[in-house]
Tab-separated table of N, CA and C in Angstrom:
chain	number	residue	atom	x	y	z
O	1	MET	N	111.319	84.654	55.894
O	1	MET	CA	112.431	84.786	56.803
O	1	MET	C	112.317	86.069	57.624
O	2	ILE	N	112.077	87.178	56.959
O	2	ILE	CA	111.949	88.460	57.654
O	2	ILE	C	110.713	88.461	58.541
O	3	VAL	N	109.653	87.834	58.064
O	3	VAL	CA	108.423	87.777	58.858
O	3	VAL	C	108.665	86.984	60.134
O	4	ARG	N	109.432	85.910	60.070
O	4	ARG	CA	109.723	85.115	61.268
O	4	ARG	C	110.544	85.920	62.285
O	5	ILE	N	111.517	86.658	61.795
O	5	ILE	CA	112.312	87.507	62.688
O	5	ILE	C	111.416	88.579	63.306
O	6	PHE	N	110.567	89.176	62.485
O	6	PHE	CA	109.636	90.194	62.984
O	6	PHE	C	108.684	89.583	64.015
O	7	ASP	N	108.241	88.352	63.757
O	7	ASP	CA	107.352	87.654	64.696
O	7	ASP	C	108.045	87.445	66.044
O	8	LYS	N	109.273	87.006	66.020
O	8	LYS	CA	110.015	86.778	67.266
O	8	LYS	C	110.280	88.087	68.003
O	9	LEU	N	110.630	89.106	67.263
O	9	LEU	CA	110.863	90.417	67.868
O	9	LEU	C	109.571	90.974	68.467
O	10	THR	N	108.484	90.809	67.749
O	10	THR	CA	107.178	91.261	68.239
O	10	THR	C	106.800	90.519	69.514
O	11	PHE	N	107.024	89.213	69.535
O	11	PHE	CA	106.710	88.447	70.745
O	11	PHE	C	107.560	88.918	71.924
O	12	ALA	N	108.838	89.152	71.695
O	12	ALA	CA	109.724	89.600	72.774
O	12	ALA	C	109.246	90.940	73.336
O	13	ILE	N	108.901	91.862	72.479
O	13	ILE	CA	108.426	93.176	72.926
O	13	ILE	C	107.082	93.032	73.641
O	14	ALA	N	106.183	92.230	73.071
O	14	ALA	CA	104.874	92.014	73.702
O	14	ALA	C	105.031	91.374	75.078
O	15	LEU	N	105.964	90.442	75.202
O	15	LEU	CA	106.209	89.780	76.486
O	15	LEU	C	106.741	90.777	77.514
O	16	ILE	N	107.685	91.598	77.109
O	16	ILE	CA	108.231	92.608	78.034
O	16	ILE	C	107.138	93.561	78.490
O	17	ILE	N	106.300	94.007	77.563
O	17	ILE	CA	105.190	94.902	77.918
O	17	ILE	C	104.212	94.190	78.847
O	18	ALA	N	103.871	92.956	78.512
O	18	ALA	CA	102.898	92.207	79.314
O	18	ALA	C	103.425	91.928	80.722
O	19	LEU	N	104.715	91.718	80.854
O	19	LEU	CA	105.277	91.463	82.175
O	19	LEU	C	105.282	92.712	83.064
O	20	GLN	N	105.108	93.875	82.461
O	20	GLN	CA	105.096	95.109	83.250
O	20	GLN	C	103.749	95.331	83.941
O	21	VAL	N	102.676	94.740	83.412
O	21	VAL	CA	101.346	94.944	83.999
O	21	VAL	C	101.293	94.472	85.455
O	22	PRO	N	101.790	93.266	85.784
O	22	PRO	CA	101.797	92.872	87.201
O	22	PRO	C	102.674	93.787	88.056
O	23	GLN	N	103.763	94.284	87.479
O	23	GLN	CA	104.631	95.203	88.217
O	23	GLN	C	103.906	96.512	88.514
O	24	ILE	N	103.196	97.024	87.511
O	24	ILE	CA	102.426	98.261	87.709
O	24	ILE	C	101.353	98.026	88.772
O	25	THR	N	100.755	96.848	88.766
O	25	THR	CA	99.735	96.524	89.768
O	25	THR	C	100.324	96.576	91.176
O	26	ASP	N	101.515	96.022	91.349
O	26	ASP	CA	102.164	96.070	92.667
O	26	ASP	C	102.485	97.503	93.080
O	27	HIS	N	103.013	98.289	92.153
O	27	HIS	CA	103.317	99.685	92.462
O	27	HIS	C	102.038	100.471	92.752
O	28	TYR	N	100.982	100.172	92.013
O	28	TYR	CA	99.701	100.845	92.245
O	28	TYR	C	99.204	100.546	93.658
O	29	GLN	N	99.340	99.293	94.075
O	29	GLN	CA	98.899	98.908	95.420
O	29	GLN	C	99.676	99.694	96.480
O	30	GLN	N	100.952	99.857	96.286
O	30	GLN	CA	101.757	100.619	97.236
O	30	GLN	C	101.332	102.086	97.262
O	31	HIS	N	101.092	102.652	96.089
O	31	HIS	CA	100.640	104.041	95.997
O	31	HIS	C	99.270	104.194	96.664
O	32	LEU	N	98.392	103.249	96.386
O	32	LEU	CA	97.051	103.266	96.969
O	32	LEU	C	97.122	103.170	98.491
O	33	ALA	N	97.997	102.327	99.005
O	33	ALA	CA	98.131	102.177	100.457
O	33	ALA	C	98.612	103.476	101.100
O	34	GLY	N	99.521	104.170	100.458
O	34	GLY	CA	99.980	105.456	100.981
O	34	GLY	C	98.878	106.495	100.983
O	35	LEU	N	98.138	106.550	99.889
O	35	LEU	CA	97.017	107.491	99.801
O	35	LEU	C	95.939	107.148	100.824
O	36	TYR	N	95.697	105.862	101.005
O	36	TYR	CA	94.718	105.405	101.990
O	36	TYR	C	95.128	105.849	103.400
O	37	GLN	N	96.382	105.642	103.753
O	37	GLN	CA	96.855	106.008	105.087
O	37	GLN	C	96.759	107.516	105.320
O	38	ALA	N	97.124	108.308	104.321
O	38	ALA	CA	97.043	109.770	104.461
O	38	ALA	C	95.595	110.219	104.609
O	39	THR	N	94.701	109.630	103.828
O	39	THR	CA	93.285	109.998	103.895
O	39	THR	C	92.677	109.519	105.203
O	40	LYS	N	93.074	108.350	105.659
O	40	LYS	CA	92.589	107.829	106.945
O	40	LYS	C	92.991	108.770	108.076
O	41	TRP	N	94.197	109.285	108.012
O	41	TRP	CA	94.674	110.237	109.015
O	41	TRP	C	93.760	111.464	109.051
O	42	GLN	N	93.365	111.963	107.871
O	42	GLN	CA	92.455	113.113	107.815
O	42	GLN	C	91.091	112.760	108.404
O	43	VAL	N	90.540	111.630	108.000
O	43	VAL	CA	89.218	111.208	108.469
O	43	VAL	C	89.239	110.990	109.980
O	44	ASP	N	90.314	110.412	110.496
O	44	ASP	CA	90.433	110.249	111.954
O	44	ASP	C	90.440	111.606	112.651
O	45	GLY	N	91.059	112.590	112.029
O	45	GLY	CA	91.037	113.954	112.575
O	45	GLY	C	89.629	114.532	112.597
O	46	TYR	N	88.869	114.264	111.525
O	46	TYR	CA	87.469	114.724	111.496
O	46	TYR	C	86.678	114.082	112.629
O	47	LYS	N	86.911	112.778	112.850
O	47	LYS	CA	86.198	112.059	113.922
O	47	LYS	C	86.540	112.648	115.283
O	48	ALA	N	87.819	112.936	115.487
O	48	ALA	CA	88.241	113.513	116.771
O	48	ALA	C	87.600	114.879	116.985
O	49	THR	N	87.538	115.692	115.948
O	49	THR	CA	86.915	117.014	116.054
O	49	THR	C	85.431	116.875	116.351
O	50	ALA	N	84.754	115.945	115.664
O	50	ALA	CA	83.318	115.738	115.896
O	50	ALA	C	83.066	115.305	117.343
O	51	GLN	N	83.884	114.398	117.863
O	51	GLN	CA	83.726	113.943	119.249
O	51	GLN	C	84.011	115.079	120.233
O	52	MET	N	85.041	115.872	119.948
O	52	MET	CA	85.423	116.968	120.833
O	52	MET	C	84.287	117.983	120.992
O	53	HIS	N	83.519	118.154	119.927
O	53	HIS	CA	82.442	119.148	119.946
O	53	HIS	C	81.060	118.509	120.076
O	54	ALA	N	81.028	117.272	120.546
O	54	ALA	CA	79.790	116.554	120.901
O	54	ALA	C	78.846	116.309	119.722
O	55	PHE	N	79.398	116.093	118.543
O	55	PHE	CA	78.575	115.690	117.404
O	55	PHE	C	78.458	114.169	117.434
O	56	PRO	N	77.290	113.628	117.083
O	56	PRO	CA	77.134	112.169	117.112
O	56	PRO	C	77.979	111.449	116.043
O	57	SER	N	78.310	112.175	114.984
O	57	SER	CA	79.118	111.574	113.917
O	57	SER	C	79.789	112.677	113.101
O	58	VAL	N	80.730	112.267	112.283
O	58	VAL	CA	81.386	113.216	111.383
O	58	VAL	C	80.371	113.782	110.397
O	59	LYS	N	79.494	112.924	109.906
O	59	LYS	CA	78.474	113.360	108.942
O	59	LYS	C	77.575	114.430	109.562
O	60	ALA	N	77.204	114.249	110.825
O	60	ALA	CA	76.364	115.252	111.508
O	60	ALA	C	77.107	116.578	111.621
O	61	MET	N	78.385	116.538	111.926
O	61	MET	CA	79.183	117.762	112.009
O	61	MET	C	79.243	118.453	110.642
O	62	ILE	N	79.489	117.672	109.602
O	62	ILE	CA	79.585	118.246	108.252
O	62	ILE	C	78.237	118.841	107.834
O	63	ASP	N	77.136	118.137	108.114
O	63	ASP	CA	75.805	118.664	107.774
O	63	ASP	C	75.559	120.004	108.463
O	64	ARG	N	75.970	120.112	109.713
O	64	ARG	CA	75.809	121.369	110.455
O	64	ARG	C	76.642	122.469	109.821
O	65	HIS	N	77.865	122.136	109.416
O	65	HIS	CA	78.743	123.129	108.785
O	65	HIS	C	78.217	123.562	107.411
O	66	LEU	N	77.548	122.652	106.720
O	66	LEU	CA	76.973	123.003	105.414
O	66	LEU	C	75.841	124.018	105.558
O	67	ARG	N	75.185	124.034	106.708
O	67	ARG	CA	74.093	125.000	106.956
O	67	ARG	C	74.607	126.317	107.528
O	68	ASN	N	75.886	126.407	107.795
O	68	ASN	CA	76.483	127.611	108.360
O	68	ASN	C	76.446	128.737	107.334
O	69	SER	N	76.303	129.958	107.797
O	69	SER	CA	76.218	131.103	106.887
O	69	SER	C	77.588	131.536	106.370
O	70	GLU	N	78.643	131.142	107.031
O	70	GLU	CA	79.999	131.523	106.609
O	70	GLU	C	80.425	130.683	105.393
O	71	PRO	N	80.731	131.340	104.247
O	71	PRO	CA	81.098	130.596	103.026
O	71	PRO	C	82.320	129.683	103.204
O	72	SER	N	83.303	130.121	103.969
O	72	SER	CA	84.499	129.294	104.129
O	72	SER	C	84.199	128.015	104.916
O	73	VAL	N	83.255	128.086	105.837
O	73	VAL	CA	82.864	126.903	106.614
O	73	VAL	C	82.133	125.920	105.701
O	74	LYS	N	81.266	126.442	104.825
O	74	LYS	CA	80.552	125.579	103.869
O	74	LYS	C	81.535	124.899	102.904
O	75	THR	N	82.483	125.687	102.407
O	75	THR	CA	83.471	125.136	101.477
O	75	THR	C	84.294	124.051	102.156
O	76	ASP	N	84.698	124.304	103.396
O	76	ASP	CA	85.451	123.307	104.156
O	76	ASP	C	84.633	122.035	104.349
O	77	ALA	N	83.349	122.189	104.633
O	77	ALA	CA	82.469	121.030	104.819
O	77	ALA	C	82.344	120.234	103.514
O	78	GLN	N	82.249	120.938	102.385
O	78	GLN	CA	82.171	120.245	101.093
O	78	GLN	C	83.466	119.477	100.811
O	79	GLN	N	84.596	120.062	101.164
O	79	GLN	CA	85.873	119.372	100.990
O	79	GLN	C	85.941	118.132	101.882
O	80	LYS	N	85.411	118.244	103.082
O	80	LYS	CA	85.390	117.089	103.985
O	80	LYS	C	84.514	115.973	103.412
O	81	LEU	N	83.383	116.347	102.798
O	81	LEU	CA	82.525	115.334	102.164
O	81	LEU	C	83.273	114.614	101.040
O	82	LEU	N	84.001	115.380	100.235
O	82	LEU	CA	84.776	114.765	99.156
O	82	LEU	C	85.849	113.832	99.719
O	83	THR	N	86.467	114.229	100.823
O	83	THR	CA	87.483	113.390	101.455
O	83	THR	C	86.857	112.100	101.978
O	84	LEU	N	85.650	112.199	102.568
O	84	LEU	CA	84.969	110.990	103.055
O	84	LEU	C	84.621	110.057	101.895
O	85	ASP	N	84.184	110.622	100.763
O	85	ASP	CA	83.886	109.806	99.584
O	85	ASP	C	85.156	109.126	99.064
O	86	LEU	N	86.255	109.884	99.018
O	86	LEU	CA	87.526	109.313	98.588
O	86	LEU	C	87.950	108.187	99.523
O	87	PHE	N	87.787	108.405	100.809
O	87	PHE	CA	88.181	107.398	101.790
O	87	PHE	C	87.369	106.115	101.605
O	88	ALA	N	86.070	106.250	101.361
O	88	ALA	CA	85.231	105.064	101.138
O	88	ALA	C	85.706	104.299	99.899
O	89	ASP	N	86.048	105.032	98.837
O	89	ASP	CA	86.540	104.393	97.619
O	89	ASP	C	87.886	103.711	97.875
O	90	LEU	N	88.754	104.382	98.615
O	90	LEU	CA	90.066	103.804	98.920
O	90	LEU	C	89.942	102.565	99.791
O	91	GLU	N	88.991	102.564	100.714
O	91	GLU	CA	88.765	101.363	101.539
O	91	GLU	C	88.359	100.184	100.667
O	92	GLY	N	87.468	100.456	99.714
O	92	GLY	CA	87.064	99.401	98.775
O	92	GLY	C	88.251	98.906	97.961
O	93	GLY	N	89.090	99.831	97.512
O	93	GLY	CA	90.283	99.454	96.756
O	93	GLY	C	91.253	98.636	97.576
O	94	MET	N	91.448	99.009	98.823
O	94	MET	CA	92.357	98.249	99.692
O	94	MET	C	91.827	96.831	99.906
O	95	THR	N	90.513	96.697	100.025
O	95	THR	CA	89.914	95.362	100.172
O	95	THR	C	90.171	94.527	98.915
O	96	ILE	N	89.985	95.143	97.752
O	96	ILE	CA	90.227	94.426	96.493
O	96	ILE	C	91.690	94.000	96.393
O	97	PHE	N	92.601	94.886	96.760
O	97	PHE	CA	94.018	94.548	96.644
O	97	PHE	C	94.478	93.550	97.701
O	98	LYS	N	93.754	93.440	98.808
O	98	LYS	CA	94.109	92.440	99.823
O	98	LYS	C	93.465	91.091	99.522
O	99	GLN	N	92.222	91.097	99.019
O	99	GLN	CA	91.464	89.858	98.891
O	99	GLN	C	91.114	89.482	97.455
O	100	GLY	N	91.163	90.441	96.538
O	100	GLY	CA	90.704	90.194	95.175
O	100	GLY	C	91.721	89.459	94.328
O	101	ASN	N	91.252	88.986	93.185
O	101	ASN	CA	92.160	88.317	92.251
O	101	ASN	C	92.805	89.363	91.330
O	102	PHE	N	93.710	88.910	90.503
O	102	PHE	CA	94.487	89.805	89.644
O	102	PHE	C	93.593	90.631	88.719
O	103	PHE	N	92.567	90.018	88.161
O	103	PHE	CA	91.714	90.726	87.208
O	103	PHE	C	90.820	91.757	87.893
O	104	GLU	N	90.401	91.485	89.124
O	104	GLU	CA	89.648	92.488	89.889
O	104	GLU	C	90.530	93.700	90.171
O	105	LYS	N	91.799	93.459	90.439
O	105	LYS	CA	92.735	94.557	90.664
O	105	LYS	C	92.898	95.389	89.395
O	106	LEU	N	93.007	94.703	88.248
O	106	LEU	CA	93.148	95.421	86.980
O	106	LEU	C	91.923	96.279	86.686
O	107	ILE	N	90.745	95.730	86.930
O	107	ILE	CA	89.508	96.485	86.696
O	107	ILE	C	89.474	97.709	87.596
O	108	TYR	N	89.844	97.541	88.861
O	108	TYR	CA	89.867	98.679	89.784
O	108	TYR	C	90.855	99.741	89.293
O	109	MET	N	92.048	99.304	88.898
O	109	MET	CA	93.092	100.238	88.458
O	109	MET	C	92.710	101.010	87.209
O	110	PHE	N	92.119	100.313	86.247
O	110	PHE	CA	91.864	100.924	84.949
O	110	PHE	C	90.477	101.551	84.833
O	111	THR	N	89.801	101.755	85.963
O	111	THR	CA	88.535	102.480	85.955
O	111	THR	C	88.840	103.952	85.672
O	112	PRO	N	88.155	104.564	84.709
O	112	PRO	CA	88.487	105.942	84.316
O	112	PRO	C	88.502	106.957	85.465
O	113	THR	N	87.677	106.773	86.473
O	113	THR	CA	87.670	107.746	87.572
O	113	THR	C	88.939	107.667	88.418
O	114	ARG	N	89.737	106.621	88.236
O	114	ARG	CA	90.967	106.459	89.017
O	114	ARG	C	92.225	106.649	88.172
O	115	PHE	N	92.076	107.219	86.981
O	115	PHE	CA	93.236	107.397	86.108
O	115	PHE	C	94.292	108.311	86.713
O	116	ASP	N	93.895	109.255	87.577
O	116	ASP	CA	94.898	110.136	88.183
O	116	ASP	C	95.847	109.338	89.083
O	117	ILE	N	95.320	108.377	89.822
O	117	ILE	CA	96.168	107.529	90.671
O	117	ILE	C	97.067	106.658	89.784
O	118	LEU	N	96.498	106.119	88.712
O	118	LEU	CA	97.284	105.293	87.791
O	118	LEU	C	98.386	106.121	87.138
O	119	LYS	N	98.065	107.343	86.754
O	119	LYS	CA	99.068	108.215	86.133
O	119	LYS	C	100.190	108.504	87.115
O	120	ASN	N	99.856	108.804	88.366
O	120	ASN	CA	100.888	109.047	89.377
O	120	ASN	C	101.749	107.807	89.597
O	121	THR	N	101.136	106.646	89.546
O	121	THR	CA	101.880	105.399	89.705
O	121	THR	C	102.846	105.203	88.545
O	122	ILE	N	102.362	105.410	87.338
O	122	ILE	CA	103.192	105.216	86.142
O	122	ILE	C	104.325	106.243	86.089
O	123	ASP	N	104.069	107.470	86.577
O	123	ASP	CA	105.122	108.486	86.598
O	123	ASP	C	106.327	108.040	87.419
O	124	ASN	N	106.096	107.240	88.445
O	124	ASN	CA	107.176	106.782	89.324
O	124	ASN	C	107.565	105.324	89.068
O	125	PHE	N	107.095	104.751	87.969
O	125	PHE	CA	107.296	103.333	87.681
O	125	PHE	C	108.654	103.076	87.040
O	126	LYS	N	109.274	101.973	87.429
O	126	LYS	CA	110.505	101.507	86.799
O	126	LYS	C	110.279	100.073	86.321
O	127	LEU	N	110.806	99.764	85.144
O	127	LEU	CA	110.633	98.434	84.574
O	127	LEU	C	111.168	97.360	85.509
O	128	GLY	N	110.518	96.204	85.477
O	128	GLY	CA	110.951	95.092	86.307
O	128	GLY	C	110.340	93.796	85.808
O	129	ILE	N	110.659	92.722	86.484
O	129	ILE	CA	110.114	91.403	86.162
O	129	ILE	C	109.356	90.919	87.385
O	130	PRO	N	108.099	90.490	87.198
O	130	PRO	CA	107.330	90.017	88.349
O	130	PRO	C	107.911	88.708	88.881
O	131	LEU	N	107.799	88.522	90.174
O	131	LEU	CA	108.340	87.318	90.788
O	131	LEU	C	107.248	86.392	91.301
O	132	THR	N	106.027	86.612	90.863
O	132	THR	CA	104.922	85.753	91.273
O	132	THR	C	104.498	84.890	90.097
O	133	PHE	N	103.930	83.741	90.405
O	133	PHE	CA	103.446	82.845	89.348
O	133	PHE	C	102.362	83.545	88.521
O	134	THR	N	101.441	84.219	89.207
O	134	THR	CA	100.353	84.912	88.503
O	134	THR	C	100.908	85.961	87.553
O	135	GLY	N	101.883	86.721	88.018
O	135	GLY	CA	102.470	87.764	87.183
O	135	GLY	C	103.152	87.208	85.955
O	136	ILE	N	103.925	86.151	86.142
O	136	ILE	CA	104.628	85.550	85.007
O	136	ILE	C	103.644	84.885	84.049
O	137	ALA	N	102.656	84.175	84.598
O	137	ALA	CA	101.649	83.521	83.745
O	137	ALA	C	100.870	84.564	82.949
O	138	PHE	N	100.461	85.642	83.614
O	138	PHE	CA	99.750	86.708	82.898
O	138	PHE	C	100.626	87.265	81.785
O	139	GLY	N	101.901	87.522	82.089
O	139	GLY	CA	102.810	88.068	81.093
O	139	GLY	C	102.953	87.172	79.881
O	140	LEU	N	103.112	85.872	80.131
O	140	LEU	CA	103.267	84.938	79.008
O	140	LEU	C	101.999	84.852	78.162
O	141	VAL	N	100.855	84.697	78.822
O	141	VAL	CA	99.591	84.560	78.077
O	141	VAL	C	99.262	85.857	77.346
O	142	PHE	N	99.336	86.981	78.049
O	142	PHE	CA	99.005	88.262	77.429
O	142	PHE	C	100.008	88.607	76.330
O	143	GLY	N	101.290	88.309	76.563
O	143	GLY	CA	102.308	88.547	75.541
O	143	GLY	C	102.052	87.727	74.285
O	144	PHE	N	101.688	86.440	74.468
O	144	PHE	CA	101.379	85.589	73.329
O	144	PHE	C	100.160	86.119	72.561
O	145	LEU	N	99.113	86.473	73.297
O	145	LEU	CA	97.907	86.988	72.639
O	145	LEU	C	98.168	88.310	71.922
O	146	LEU	N	98.928	89.195	72.550
O	146	LEU	CA	99.272	90.466	71.918
O	146	LEU	C	100.090	90.226	70.655
O	147	ASN	N	101.023	89.290	70.707
O	147	ASN	CA	101.825	88.942	69.537
O	147	ASN	C	100.924	88.417	68.409
O	148	GLN	N	99.998	87.528	68.757
O	148	GLN	CA	99.092	86.974	67.742
O	148	GLN	C	98.238	88.070	67.109
O	149	LEU	N	97.802	89.005	67.916
O	149	LEU	CA	96.990	90.114	67.403
O	149	LEU	C	97.800	90.986	66.447
O	150	ILE	N	99.027	91.287	66.834
O	150	ILE	CA	99.884	92.119	65.978
O	150	ILE	C	100.243	91.386	64.687
O	151	MET	N	100.469	90.087	64.768
O	151	MET	CA	100.880	89.310	63.599
O	151	MET	C	99.702	88.850	62.742
O	152	LEU	N	98.479	89.106	63.166
O	152	LEU	CA	97.289	88.653	62.439
O	152	LEU	C	97.277	89.085	60.973
O	153	PRO	N	97.571	90.332	60.629
O	153	PRO	CA	97.569	90.691	59.202
O	153	PRO	C	98.569	89.876	58.379
O	154	PHE	N	99.746	89.612	58.942
O	154	PHE	CA	100.748	88.805	58.234
O	154	PHE	C	100.278	87.365	58.076
O	155	THR	N	99.626	86.848	59.098
O	155	THR	CA	99.114	85.476	59.044
O	155	THR	C	98.032	85.362	57.972
O	156	ILE	N	97.111	86.296	57.956
O	156	ILE	CA	96.039	86.276	56.951
O	156	ILE	C	96.627	86.386	55.550
O	157	TYR	N	97.604	87.282	55.389
O	157	TYR	CA	98.236	87.455	54.081
O	157	TYR	C	98.916	86.164	53.625
O	158	SER	N	99.656	85.513	54.526
O	158	SER	CA	100.370	84.297	54.124
O	158	SER	C	99.410	83.155	53.837
O	159	VAL	N	98.299	83.050	54.568
O	159	VAL	CA	97.296	82.012	54.287
O	159	VAL	C	96.673	82.239	52.916
O	160	LYS	N	96.339	83.475	52.607
O	160	LYS	CA	95.763	83.778	51.292
O	160	LYS	C	96.770	83.503	50.179
O	161	LYS	N	98.023	83.821	50.433
O	161	LYS	CA	99.066	83.601	49.434
O	161	LYS	C	99.241	82.105	49.171
O	162	ARG	N	99.268	81.290	50.238
O	162	ARG	CA	99.385	79.830	50.079
O	162	ARG	C	98.165	79.262	49.361
O	163	ALA	N	96.992	79.755	49.705
O	163	ALA	CA	95.764	79.262	49.067
O	163	ALA	C	95.781	79.582	47.573
O	164	SER	N	96.261	80.765	47.231
O	164	SER	CA	96.293	81.122	45.812
O	164	SER	C	97.316	80.261	45.062
O	165	LYS	N	98.445	79.902	45.701
O	165	LYS	CA	99.428	79.013	45.068
O	165	LYS	C	98.843	77.625	44.857
O	166	VAL	N	98.115	77.120	45.860
O	166	VAL	CA	97.497	75.799	45.760
O	166	VAL	C	96.470	75.808	44.635
O	167	ASN	N	95.685	76.862	44.541
O	167	ASN	CA	94.663	76.952	43.490
O	167	ASN	C	95.294	76.998	42.106
O	168	THR	N	96.398	77.686	41.931
O	168	THR	CA	97.024	77.758	40.607
O	168	THR	C	97.694	76.441	40.242
O	169	ILE	N	98.178	75.702	41.227
O	169	ILE	CA	98.785	74.393	40.963
O	169	ILE	C	97.723	73.375	40.599
O	170	GLU	N	96.586	73.407	41.269
O	170	GLU	CA	95.533	72.425	41.035
O	170	GLU	C	94.787	72.671	39.734
O	171	LYS	N	94.742	73.892	39.248
O	171	LYS	CA	94.039	74.172	37.993
O	171	LYS	C	94.906	73.734	36.831
O	172	PRO	N	94.349	72.893	35.958
O	172	PRO	CA	95.137	72.473	34.790
O	172	PRO	C	95.245	73.616	33.789
O	173	ALA	N	96.348	73.663	33.109
O	173	ALA	CA	96.541	74.709	32.097
O	173	ALA	C	95.650	74.408	30.912
O	174	GLN	N	94.999	75.407	30.370
O	174	GLN	CA	94.077	75.191	29.247
O	174	GLN	C	94.587	75.784	27.970
């Protein structure tokens, strides 16, 4: 009796947790889009500066600045390179979130190099219920599987207990 109540409670909690994953994915996409737009604004500024000073590309301008003898110019160029790398990664992420499936989005989100973005997303996250079929289906399936995983020790114990009762009933008393 208690195990059944615990099983139902575990499923309810697992379902609530599982339903939050699609919500976090939506919030992550919004956070990613904001970061993408801010970084794009910076990269567009680099392009405008490169054109203004007759560089064939932003990369050519940065390479020239990296060879400059002034340490602050070199440091600035290195920061610009990091921003360009971030922008390339964000472009890939935006493509995944526009065209990819739910699991591709999860893989992108939970990549260790992007945990800072995920942490920022979770810091501003509020519980909710997904309104998409994919979100609800994921929540139900993942919630059921999580419940089964949590209840596995109880299931194994009860199967062994039933088997031992059957064995003692079938053995004749000697």
